[in-house]
Amino acid sequence: MKRWFALALGLAVAAIGLVMLVSRTPSDKGAKTAEPAWPSMAADSVREIAIEAPSGRYALVREDKVWYVRPGEAALPAKVKADPGKAASLLDLLVLNKPIRALTPSERRDDAALGLAKPRIRVTVLLESKDSAAPVSVVLSLGRALNSGEGLCAVNSMNPGTVFLLAHAWERQLDHQGEYFCDTRIFPMPEEKVSRLRSLSGGGPDWEVARKDGGFAFLLPESAKDKPVSESEVKLLIHNLTGLRARLLPDGTRAAGQPWLRYELWSGGATPEFLEIFAQEPLPGTILARCSWQPVPVALDRDVLDQLVKSAFDLEGRKVLTLDTGKVQFFRIVLGGQLLNMEKTEDGWMDSATGKALRGIDMALWRLSDVKFEAAAAPALPPSADEAMTCEARDKSGNSLVVLRFYTDIGLNPGLCWLRVEGSPLCYPVSAQLFKDLQGLFPLKK
């Protein structure tokens, strides 16, 4: 009895083992879901990525830690810095993005049917070798998509006997012209990192400003050291400079002569990045430029020059007065011997004499508080100046906040008038538009 039991137990164990052995035998279905092999490459070992695609031929080449683009198009320079983000994405695609799967024998057809005899895209990757001074070359070839649309057929030179299936994103990320990968920035730093800014022309430095105490201060010229800097003007200029984008020019383009404008920007290091602008027009509507960020001359749209050409005077804090418009309760205007008194009520501004509602007074006060001088201030008015209008703002207690006097002057440039703040020794040339608008707002003369 015991012998029959032992024999039955042995037969059962053998049957279970046979079932397990059969279940582990490779089949088409098992191979289809198995994790495929893929060329193992470290990102730091990649020296060059050369791509041939329907859209164009190009190569990304690493020099130390910087990637450059060698575009295949003749109309582009032979070597340009690559966009760091796009270069990193391409490297991630090759190093980290695994195939969907390997094709099973039942799915395999001849290379021509799979599009691999004449690949649509070919990627050649040069890898640094630990065993040899010469780099190792790996070739990835992308053919057609399966009829099911599941993915693209591909082979690589390290596993020539295997056809892999790749996601369609591979083709979208590889099929570009070389210009797509070029870094078109003029300055590489974000605007908030700019700590110092200098403008130079043919005669040397025009002006220089640096961050100080949360704002900006003049370093040059000497005559501007005690003058306030307009933070909004400097920040706008930095924003425009760091936002510049280059237009690439054909290889062999050269800059002739001396630049007529140069900007230098520091962002923490001892050496600044620079931009030089020349008088040449390499393409219609453009102007030639050279910068430290790119190894070749580039073109800038001529329209941007109005945003870039700034003098030290343009950057001065040129506000004529400081007025807290929220404290103004009464506003008084004297024009041509006529008087208009205005009072702010819960319902808005009104004429104190007639009770008539007046509109636009808050905007006029804001414009007065923000008025800027357009030329150098003078210690006294010239004989040709004639007083034209006086404005006075008072608080709710009737205390005077500011008294402003406007003067016309045929000796000033068209569009300017004089403005004097009572208590200040200086007279400021300001835009006459505010004076004219106030006349229109309060038509006291018939």
PDB file of N, CA and C in Angstrom, residues 252-290:
ATOM      1  N   GLY A 252      30.114  81.991 -43.562  1.00  0.00           N
ATOM      2  CA  GLY A 252      31.034  82.906 -44.223  1.00  0.00           C
ATOM      3  C   GLY A 252      30.677  84.367 -44.057  1.00  0.00           C
ATOM      4  N   THR A 253      29.512  84.685 -43.457  1.00  0.00           N
ATOM      5  CA  THR A 253      29.150  86.084 -43.219  1.00  0.00           C
ATOM      6  C   THR A 253      30.145  86.717 -42.246  1.00  0.00           C
ATOM      7  N   ARG A 254      30.606  87.902 -42.571  1.00  0.00           N
ATOM      8  CA  ARG A 254      31.593  88.580 -41.729  1.00  0.00           C
ATOM      9  C   ARG A 254      31.121  89.982 -41.380  1.00  0.00           C
ATOM     10  N   ALA A 255      31.512  90.446 -40.201  1.00  0.00           N
ATOM     11  CA  ALA A 255      31.223  91.820 -39.783  1.00  0.00           C
ATOM     12  C   ALA A 255      32.384  92.705 -40.210  1.00  0.00           C
ATOM     13  N   ALA A 256      32.062  93.860 -40.790  1.00  0.00           N
ATOM     14  CA  ALA A 256      33.096  94.776 -41.272  1.00  0.00           C
ATOM     15  C   ALA A 256      33.107  96.047 -40.423  1.00  0.00           C
ATOM     16  N   GLY A 257      34.298  96.548 -40.133  1.00  0.00           N
ATOM     17  CA  GLY A 257      34.413  97.791 -39.388  1.00  0.00           C
ATOM     18  C   GLY A 257      34.149  97.612 -37.900  1.00  0.00           C
ATOM     19  N   GLN A 258      34.029  98.743 -37.217  1.00  0.00           N
ATOM     20  CA  GLN A 258      33.786  98.750 -35.787  1.00  0.00           C
ATOM     21  C   GLN A 258      32.285  98.794 -35.479  1.00  0.00           C
ATOM     22  N   PRO A 259      31.861  98.134 -34.406  1.00  0.00           N
ATOM     23  CA  PRO A 259      30.439  98.225 -34.041  1.00  0.00           C
ATOM     24  C   PRO A 259      30.092  99.640 -33.589  1.00  0.00           C
ATOM     25  N   TRP A 260      28.895 100.076 -33.898  1.00  0.00           N
ATOM     26  CA  TRP A 260      28.481 101.405 -33.452  1.00  0.00           C
ATOM     27  C   TRP A 260      27.750 101.352 -32.118  1.00  0.00           C
ATOM     28  N   LEU A 261      27.440 100.146 -31.651  1.00  0.00           N
ATOM     29  CA  LEU A 261      26.824 100.004 -30.327  1.00  0.00           C
ATOM     30  C   LEU A 261      27.215  98.651 -29.753  1.00  0.00           C
ATOM     31  N   ARG A 262      27.526  98.642 -28.470  1.00  0.00           N
ATOM     32  CA  ARG A 262      27.891  97.403 -27.784  1.00  0.00           C
ATOM     33  C   ARG A 262      27.250  97.410 -26.400  1.00  0.00           C
ATOM     34  N   TYR A 263      26.664  96.277 -26.031  1.00  0.00           N
ATOM     35  CA  TYR A 263      26.124  96.094 -24.682  1.00  0.00           C
ATOM     36  C   TYR A 263      26.883  94.961 -24.005  1.00  0.00           C
ATOM     37  N   GLU A 264      27.158  95.149 -22.709  1.00  0.00           N
ATOM     38  CA  GLU A 264      27.783  94.110 -21.893  1.00  0.00           C
ATOM     39  C   GLU A 264      26.891  93.836 -20.689  1.00  0.00           C
ATOM     40  N   LEU A 265      26.582  92.561 -20.449  1.00  0.00           N
ATOM     41  CA  LEU A 265      25.714  92.156 -19.349  1.00  0.00           C
ATOM     42  C   LEU A 265      26.446  91.170 -18.456  1.00  0.00           C
ATOM     43  N   TRP A 266      26.441  91.448 -17.142  1.00  0.00           N
ATOM     44  CA  TRP A 266      26.999  90.540 -16.158  1.00  0.00           C
ATOM     45  C   TRP A 266      25.857  89.809 -15.441  1.00  0.00           C
ATOM     46  N   SER A 267      26.112  88.553 -15.097  1.00  0.00           N
ATOM     47  CA  SER A 267      25.116  87.792 -14.334  1.00  0.00           C
ATOM     48  C   SER A 267      25.793  86.983 -13.228  1.00  0.00           C
ATOM     49  N   GLY A 268      26.750  87.584 -12.568  1.00  0.00           N
ATOM     50  CA  GLY A 268      27.397  86.928 -11.443  1.00  0.00           C
ATOM     51  C   GLY A 268      28.868  86.662 -11.659  1.00  0.00           C
ATOM     52  N   GLY A 269      29.273  86.372 -12.888  1.00  0.00           N
ATOM     53  CA  GLY A 269      30.675  86.080 -13.161  1.00  0.00           C
ATOM     54  C   GLY A 269      31.481  87.341 -13.388  1.00  0.00           C
ATOM     55  N   ALA A 270      32.791  87.161 -13.523  1.00  0.00           N
ATOM     56  CA  ALA A 270      33.680  88.308 -13.721  1.00  0.00           C
ATOM     57  C   ALA A 270      33.675  88.781 -15.168  1.00  0.00           C
ATOM     58  N   THR A 271      33.344  87.891 -16.100  1.00  0.00           N
ATOM     59  CA  THR A 271      33.358  88.232 -17.527  1.00  0.00           C
ATOM     60  C   THR A 271      31.935  88.403 -18.041  1.00  0.00           C
ATOM     61  N   PRO A 272      31.647  89.512 -18.709  1.00  0.00           N
ATOM     62  CA  PRO A 272      30.281  89.723 -19.196  1.00  0.00           C
ATOM     63  C   PRO A 272      30.032  89.034 -20.535  1.00  0.00           C
ATOM     64  N   GLU A 273      28.780  88.777 -20.827  1.00  0.00           N
ATOM     65  CA  GLU A 273      28.360  88.427 -22.182  1.00  0.00           C
ATOM     66  C   GLU A 273      28.157  89.746 -22.935  1.00  0.00           C
ATOM     67  N   PHE A 274      28.419  89.753 -24.255  1.00  0.00           N
ATOM     68  CA  PHE A 274      28.297  91.011 -24.980  1.00  0.00           C
ATOM     69  C   PHE A 274      27.490  90.852 -26.257  1.00  0.00           C
ATOM     70  N   LEU A 275      26.984  91.978 -26.726  1.00  0.00           N
ATOM     71  CA  LEU A 275      26.312  92.091 -28.023  1.00  0.00           C
ATOM     72  C   LEU A 275      26.896  93.308 -28.734  1.00  0.00           C
ATOM     73  N   GLU A 276      27.312  93.114 -29.979  1.00  0.00           N
ATOM     74  CA  GLU A 276      27.802  94.211 -30.811  1.00  0.00           C
ATOM     75  C   GLU A 276      26.911  94.343 -32.040  1.00  0.00           C
ATOM     76  N   ILE A 277      26.534  95.581 -32.350  1.00  0.00           N
ATOM     77  CA  ILE A 277      25.655  95.854 -33.489  1.00  0.00           C
ATOM     78  C   ILE A 277      26.422  96.681 -34.516  1.00  0.00           C
ATOM     79  N   PHE A 278      26.353  96.265 -35.802  1.00  0.00           N
ATOM     80  CA  PHE A 278      27.084  96.903 -36.883  1.00  0.00           C
ATOM     81  C   PHE A 278      26.097  97.603 -37.829  1.00  0.00           C
ATOM     82  N   ALA A 279      26.665  98.389 -38.725  1.00  0.00           N
ATOM     83  CA  ALA A 279      25.823  99.153 -39.645  1.00  0.00           C
ATOM     84  C   ALA A 279      25.391  98.343 -40.860  1.00  0.00           C
ATOM     85  N   GLN A 280      25.909  97.127 -41.023  1.00  0.00           N
ATOM     86  CA  GLN A 280      25.591  96.318 -42.193  1.00  0.00           C
ATOM     87  C   GLN A 280      24.163  95.784 -42.143  1.00  0.00           C
ATOM     88  N   GLU A 281      23.597  95.578 -43.338  1.00  0.00           N
ATOM     89  CA  GLU A 281      22.246  95.013 -43.455  1.00  0.00           C
ATOM     90  C   GLU A 281      22.348  93.715 -44.245  1.00  0.00           C
ATOM     91  N   PRO A 282      22.559  92.574 -43.576  1.00  0.00           N
ATOM     92  CA  PRO A 282      22.775  91.313 -44.294  1.00  0.00           C
ATOM     93  C   PRO A 282      21.533  90.792 -45.003  1.00  0.00           C
ATOM     94  N   LEU A 283      20.365  91.094 -44.470  1.00  0.00           N
ATOM     95  CA  LEU A 283      19.093  90.715 -45.078  1.00  0.00           C
ATOM     96  C   LEU A 283      18.170  91.918 -45.014  1.00  0.00           C
ATOM     97  N   PRO A 284      17.212  92.046 -45.930  1.00  0.00           N
ATOM     98  CA  PRO A 284      16.294  93.189 -45.878  1.00  0.00           C
ATOM     99  C   PRO A 284      15.588  93.276 -44.524  1.00  0.00           C
ATOM    100  N   GLY A 285      15.596  94.475 -43.954  1.00  0.00           N
ATOM    101  CA  GLY A 285      14.917  94.692 -42.680  1.00  0.00           C
ATOM    102  C   GLY A 285      15.682  94.202 -41.474  1.00  0.00           C
ATOM    103  N   THR A 286      16.968  93.854 -41.650  1.00  0.00           N
ATOM    104  CA  THR A 286      17.769  93.351 -40.529  1.00  0.00           C
ATOM    105  C   THR A 286      19.037  94.186 -40.384  1.00  0.00           C
ATOM    106  N   ILE A 287      19.750  93.959 -39.305  1.00  0.00           N
ATOM    107  CA  ILE A 287      21.032  94.597 -39.066  1.00  0.00           C
ATOM    108  C   ILE A 287      21.974  93.553 -38.491  1.00  0.00           C
ATOM    109  N   LEU A 288      23.238  93.642 -38.879  1.00  0.00           N
ATOM    110  CA  LEU A 288      24.218  92.619 -38.502  1.00  0.00           C
ATOM    111  C   LEU A 288      24.633  92.784 -37.040  1.00  0.00           C
ATOM    112  N   ALA A 289      24.804  91.658 -36.366  1.00  0.00           N
ATOM    113  CA  ALA A 289      25.206  91.680 -34.958  1.00  0.00           C
ATOM    114  C   ALA A 289      26.170  90.532 -34.690  1.00  0.00           C
ATOM    115  N   ARG A 290      26.915  90.700 -33.616  1.00  0.00           N
ATOM    116  CA  ARG A 290      27.826  89.654 -33.155  1.00  0.00           C
ATOM    117  C   ARG A 290      27.703  89.590 -31.641  1.00  0.00           C
TER     118      ARG A 290
END
